[in-house]
Tab-separated table of C-alpha atoms in Angstrom:
chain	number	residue	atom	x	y	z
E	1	UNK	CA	32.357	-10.417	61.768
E	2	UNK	CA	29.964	-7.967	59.667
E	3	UNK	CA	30.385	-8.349	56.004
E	4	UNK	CA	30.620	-5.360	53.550
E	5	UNK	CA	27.529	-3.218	53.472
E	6	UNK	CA	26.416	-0.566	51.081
E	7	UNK	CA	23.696	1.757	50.781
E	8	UNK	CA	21.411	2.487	49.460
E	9	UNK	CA	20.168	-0.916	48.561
E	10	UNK	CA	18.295	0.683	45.498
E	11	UNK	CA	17.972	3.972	43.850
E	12	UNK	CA	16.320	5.395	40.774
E	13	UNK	CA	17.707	8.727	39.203
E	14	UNK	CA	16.963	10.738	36.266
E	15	UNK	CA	19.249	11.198	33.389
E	16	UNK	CA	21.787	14.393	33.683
E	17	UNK	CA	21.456	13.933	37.867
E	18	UNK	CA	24.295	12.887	39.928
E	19	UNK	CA	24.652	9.762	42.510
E	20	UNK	CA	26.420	9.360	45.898
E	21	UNK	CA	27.023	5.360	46.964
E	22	UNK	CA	28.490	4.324	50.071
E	23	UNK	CA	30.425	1.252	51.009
E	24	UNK	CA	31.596	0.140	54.696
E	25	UNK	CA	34.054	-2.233	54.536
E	26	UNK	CA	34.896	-5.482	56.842
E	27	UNK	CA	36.676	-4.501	59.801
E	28	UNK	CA	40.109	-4.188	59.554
E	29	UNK	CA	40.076	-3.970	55.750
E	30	UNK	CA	42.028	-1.259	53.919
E	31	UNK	CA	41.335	-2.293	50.765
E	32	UNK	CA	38.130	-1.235	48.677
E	33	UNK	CA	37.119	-1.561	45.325
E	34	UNK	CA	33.930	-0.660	42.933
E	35	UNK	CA	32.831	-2.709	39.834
E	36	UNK	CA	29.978	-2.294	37.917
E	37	UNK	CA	28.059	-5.086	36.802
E	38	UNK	CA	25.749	-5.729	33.729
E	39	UNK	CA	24.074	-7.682	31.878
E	40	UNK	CA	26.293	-6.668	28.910
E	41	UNK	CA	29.782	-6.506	30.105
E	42	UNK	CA	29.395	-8.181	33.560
E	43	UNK	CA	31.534	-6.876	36.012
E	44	UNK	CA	33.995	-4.166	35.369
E	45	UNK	CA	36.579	-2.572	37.883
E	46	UNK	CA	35.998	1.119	38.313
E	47	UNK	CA	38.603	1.666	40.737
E	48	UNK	CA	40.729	0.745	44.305
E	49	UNK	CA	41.361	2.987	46.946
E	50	UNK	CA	43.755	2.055	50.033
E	51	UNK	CA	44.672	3.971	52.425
E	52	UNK	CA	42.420	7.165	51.580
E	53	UNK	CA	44.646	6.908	47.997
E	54	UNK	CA	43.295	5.681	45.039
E	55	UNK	CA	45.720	3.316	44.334
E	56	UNK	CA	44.478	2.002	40.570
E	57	UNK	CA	41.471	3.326	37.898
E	58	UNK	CA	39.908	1.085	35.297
E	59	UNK	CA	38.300	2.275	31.504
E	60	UNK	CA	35.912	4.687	32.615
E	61	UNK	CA	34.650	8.179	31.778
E	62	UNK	CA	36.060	10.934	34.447
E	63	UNK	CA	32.117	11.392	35.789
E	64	UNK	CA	33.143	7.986	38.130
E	65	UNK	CA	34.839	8.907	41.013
E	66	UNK	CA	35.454	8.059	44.455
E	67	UNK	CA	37.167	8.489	47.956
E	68	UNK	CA	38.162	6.992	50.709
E	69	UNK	CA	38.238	8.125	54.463
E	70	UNK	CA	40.386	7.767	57.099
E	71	UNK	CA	37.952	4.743	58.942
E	72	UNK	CA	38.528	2.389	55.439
E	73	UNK	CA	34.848	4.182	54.567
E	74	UNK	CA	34.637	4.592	50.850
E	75	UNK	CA	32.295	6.555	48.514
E	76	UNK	CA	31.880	6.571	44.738
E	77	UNK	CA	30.060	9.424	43.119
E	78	UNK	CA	28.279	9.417	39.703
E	79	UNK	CA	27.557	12.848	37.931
E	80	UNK	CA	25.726	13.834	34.747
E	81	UNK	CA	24.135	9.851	35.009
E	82	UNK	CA	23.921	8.186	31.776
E	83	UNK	CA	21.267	5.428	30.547
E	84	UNK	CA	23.567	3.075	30.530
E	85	UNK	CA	24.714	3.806	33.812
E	86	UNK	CA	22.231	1.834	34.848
E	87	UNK	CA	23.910	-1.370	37.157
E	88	UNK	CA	24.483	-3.093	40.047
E	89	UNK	CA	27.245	-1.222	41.513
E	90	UNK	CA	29.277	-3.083	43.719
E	91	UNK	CA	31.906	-2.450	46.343
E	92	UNK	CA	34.787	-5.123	47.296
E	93	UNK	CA	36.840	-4.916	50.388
E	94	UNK	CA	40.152	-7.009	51.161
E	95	UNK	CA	43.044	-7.090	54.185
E	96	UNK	CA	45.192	-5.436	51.761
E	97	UNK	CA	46.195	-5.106	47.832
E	98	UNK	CA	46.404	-8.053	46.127
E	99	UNK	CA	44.591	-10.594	48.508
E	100	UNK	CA	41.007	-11.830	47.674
E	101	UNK	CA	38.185	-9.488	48.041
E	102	UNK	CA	34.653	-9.425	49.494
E	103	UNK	CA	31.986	-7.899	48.240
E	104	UNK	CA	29.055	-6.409	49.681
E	105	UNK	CA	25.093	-6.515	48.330
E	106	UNK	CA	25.795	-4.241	45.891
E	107	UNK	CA	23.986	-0.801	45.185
E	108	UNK	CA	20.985	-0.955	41.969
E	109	UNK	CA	21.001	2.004	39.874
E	110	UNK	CA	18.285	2.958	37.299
E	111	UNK	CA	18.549	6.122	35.350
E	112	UNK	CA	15.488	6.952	33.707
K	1	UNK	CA	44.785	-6.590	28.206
K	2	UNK	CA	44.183	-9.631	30.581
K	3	UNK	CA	41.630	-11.694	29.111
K	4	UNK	CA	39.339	-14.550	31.079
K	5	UNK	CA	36.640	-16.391	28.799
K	6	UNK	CA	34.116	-18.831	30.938
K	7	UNK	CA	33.044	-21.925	29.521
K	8	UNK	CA	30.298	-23.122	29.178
K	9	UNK	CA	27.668	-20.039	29.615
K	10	UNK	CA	25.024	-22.314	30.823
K	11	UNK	CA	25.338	-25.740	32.198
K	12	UNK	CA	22.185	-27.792	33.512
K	13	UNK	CA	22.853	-30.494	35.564
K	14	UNK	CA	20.532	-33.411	37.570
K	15	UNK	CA	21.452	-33.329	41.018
K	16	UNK	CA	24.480	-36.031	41.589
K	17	UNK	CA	25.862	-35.388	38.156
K	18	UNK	CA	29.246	-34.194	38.325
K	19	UNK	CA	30.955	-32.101	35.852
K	20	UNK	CA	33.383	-29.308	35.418
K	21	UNK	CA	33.649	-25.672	34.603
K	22	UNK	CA	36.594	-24.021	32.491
K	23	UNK	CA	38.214	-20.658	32.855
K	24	UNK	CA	40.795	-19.675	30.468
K	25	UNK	CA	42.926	-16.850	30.810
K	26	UNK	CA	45.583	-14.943	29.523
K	27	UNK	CA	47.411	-12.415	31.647
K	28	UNK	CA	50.562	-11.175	31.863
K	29	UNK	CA	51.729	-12.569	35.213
K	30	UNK	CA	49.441	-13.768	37.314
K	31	UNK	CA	49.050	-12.468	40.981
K	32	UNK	CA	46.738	-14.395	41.998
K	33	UNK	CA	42.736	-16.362	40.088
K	34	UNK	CA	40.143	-16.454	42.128
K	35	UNK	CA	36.315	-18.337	42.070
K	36	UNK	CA	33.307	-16.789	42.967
K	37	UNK	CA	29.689	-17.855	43.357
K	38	UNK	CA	27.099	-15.174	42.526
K	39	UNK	CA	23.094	-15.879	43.220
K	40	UNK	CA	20.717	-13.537	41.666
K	41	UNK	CA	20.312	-10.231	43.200
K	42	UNK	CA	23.322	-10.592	45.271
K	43	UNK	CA	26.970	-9.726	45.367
K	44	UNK	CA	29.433	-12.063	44.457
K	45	UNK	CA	30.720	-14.817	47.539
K	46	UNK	CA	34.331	-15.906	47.608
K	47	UNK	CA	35.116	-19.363	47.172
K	48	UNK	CA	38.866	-19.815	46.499
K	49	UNK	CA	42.405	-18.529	45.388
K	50	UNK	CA	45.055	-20.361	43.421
K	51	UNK	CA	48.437	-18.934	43.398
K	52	UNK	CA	50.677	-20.894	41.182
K	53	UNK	CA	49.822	-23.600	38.751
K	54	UNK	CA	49.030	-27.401	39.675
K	55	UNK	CA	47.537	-25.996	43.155
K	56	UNK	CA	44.454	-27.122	44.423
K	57	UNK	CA	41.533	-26.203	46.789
K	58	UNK	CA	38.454	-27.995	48.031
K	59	UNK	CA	35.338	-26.966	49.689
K	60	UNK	CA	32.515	-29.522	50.283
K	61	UNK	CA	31.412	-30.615	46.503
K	62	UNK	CA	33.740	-27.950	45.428
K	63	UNK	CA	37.362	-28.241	43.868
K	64	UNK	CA	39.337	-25.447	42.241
K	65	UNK	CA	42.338	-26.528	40.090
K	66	UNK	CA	44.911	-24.431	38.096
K	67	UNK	CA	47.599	-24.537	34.944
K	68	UNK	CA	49.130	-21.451	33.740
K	69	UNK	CA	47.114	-21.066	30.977
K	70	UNK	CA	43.696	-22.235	32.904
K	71	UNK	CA	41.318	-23.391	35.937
K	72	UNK	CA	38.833	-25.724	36.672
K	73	UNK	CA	35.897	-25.342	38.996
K	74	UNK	CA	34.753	-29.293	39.680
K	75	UNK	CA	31.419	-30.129	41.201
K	76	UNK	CA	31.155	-33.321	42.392
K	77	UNK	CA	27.532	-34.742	43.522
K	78	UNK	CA	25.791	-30.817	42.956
K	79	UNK	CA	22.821	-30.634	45.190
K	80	UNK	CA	20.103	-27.981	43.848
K	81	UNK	CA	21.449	-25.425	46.418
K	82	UNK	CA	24.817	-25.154	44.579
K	83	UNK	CA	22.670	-23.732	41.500
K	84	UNK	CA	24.524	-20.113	40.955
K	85	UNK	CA	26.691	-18.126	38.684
K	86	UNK	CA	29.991	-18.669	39.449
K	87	UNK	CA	32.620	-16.428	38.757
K	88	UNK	CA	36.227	-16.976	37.771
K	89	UNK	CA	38.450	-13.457	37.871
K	90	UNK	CA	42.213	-12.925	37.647
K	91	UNK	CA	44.274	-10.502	39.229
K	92	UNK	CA	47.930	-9.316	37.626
K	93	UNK	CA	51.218	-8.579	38.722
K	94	UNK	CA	52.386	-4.796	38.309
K	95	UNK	CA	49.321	-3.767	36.690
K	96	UNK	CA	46.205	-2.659	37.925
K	97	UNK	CA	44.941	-4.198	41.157
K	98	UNK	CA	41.446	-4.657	40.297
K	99	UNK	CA	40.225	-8.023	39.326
K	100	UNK	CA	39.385	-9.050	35.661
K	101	UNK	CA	36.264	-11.160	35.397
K	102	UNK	CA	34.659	-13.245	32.855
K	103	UNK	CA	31.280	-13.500	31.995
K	104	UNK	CA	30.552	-16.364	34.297
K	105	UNK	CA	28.890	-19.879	33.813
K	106	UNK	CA	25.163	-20.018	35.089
K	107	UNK	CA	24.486	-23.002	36.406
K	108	UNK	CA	21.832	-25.216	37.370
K	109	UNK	CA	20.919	-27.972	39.025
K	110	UNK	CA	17.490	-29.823	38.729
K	111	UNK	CA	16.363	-32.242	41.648
């Protein structure tokens, strides 16, 4: 069975732009979540979508957002990027809420 | 605010020597904790989940154990290959479904 996959693999943006990342997740998954990892803070939860519903949001600024479509497909969407926006973005899929998650390759952001 | 501290931060090992990792938590009912394995430049790989407190899983060298206040990742025999970061992450009951991680314990093992 095909793990998660995300693309791109790696991007590089410029401060004030905006981002698109996409996540497919394991067949048959409903869940997905982003985190953002760094160095810093490790990995954070940005938010979990099921269902095409974002089900729960973690601390971040309202310029992190996402969606899900009706194949489990989900997107996340960065706008007026940040230096310290700069991560490994990662995207998690499980059968359903509350049972483990998998995560795919992750996405690596720099804003310069 | 769930809480999960990872101890130690760094562990070197020579291959065969066991030892254990700690993960300490605090949450306010725990759904589920779950172990993860992490190898640079690459998303994280699930290992286990513990439910309820004096469960236990194993996988090869690896043995997850848990109390309600923390868990215990124990390598026995670590070959070089099992050099990683691994993970430890809680998930809560009624609050926010996304998983609360620590910092992680980087280990590795010299031949």
């Amino acid at each position: 069975k095909a793990g998660v996959t995300q693309t791109p693999r790696y991007l590089i943006k410029t401060r004030g732009q905006q981002v698109t990342l996409s996540c497919s997740p394991i067949s048959g998954h409903r869940s997905v979540s982003w985190y953002q990892q760094t160095p810093g803070q490790g990995l954070q939860f940005l938010f979990e979508y099921f269902s095409e519903t974002q089900r729960n949001k973690g601390n971040f600024p309202g310029r992190f957002s996402g969606r899900q479509f009706s194949n489990s497909r989900s997107e996340m969407n960065v706008s007026t990027l940040e230096l310290g926006d700069s991560a490994l973005y990662l995207c998690a899929s499980s059968l359903s809420q509350g049972t483990e998650q998998y995560f795919g390759p992750g996405t690596r952001l720099t804003v310069t | 605010e769930d809480q999960v501290t990872q101890s130690p931060e760094a562990l070197r090992l020579q291959e065969g020597e066991s030892s254990s990792l700690n993960c300490s938590y605090t949450v306010s009912g725990l759904r589920g904790l779950f172990w993860y394995r992490q190898d640079p430049g690459k998303g994280p790989e699930f290992l286990f989940t513990l439910y309820s407190a004096g469960e236990e899983k194993e996988k090869e060298r690896l043995k997850a154990t848990l109390t309600k206040k923390e868990s215990f990742l124990h390598i026995t025999a670590p070959k070089p290959e099992d050099s990683a970061t691994y993970l430890c992450a809680v998930q809560a009951v009624g609050g926010a479904d996304g998983l609360t991680f620590g910092k992680g314990t980087h280990l590795i093992i010299q031949p």
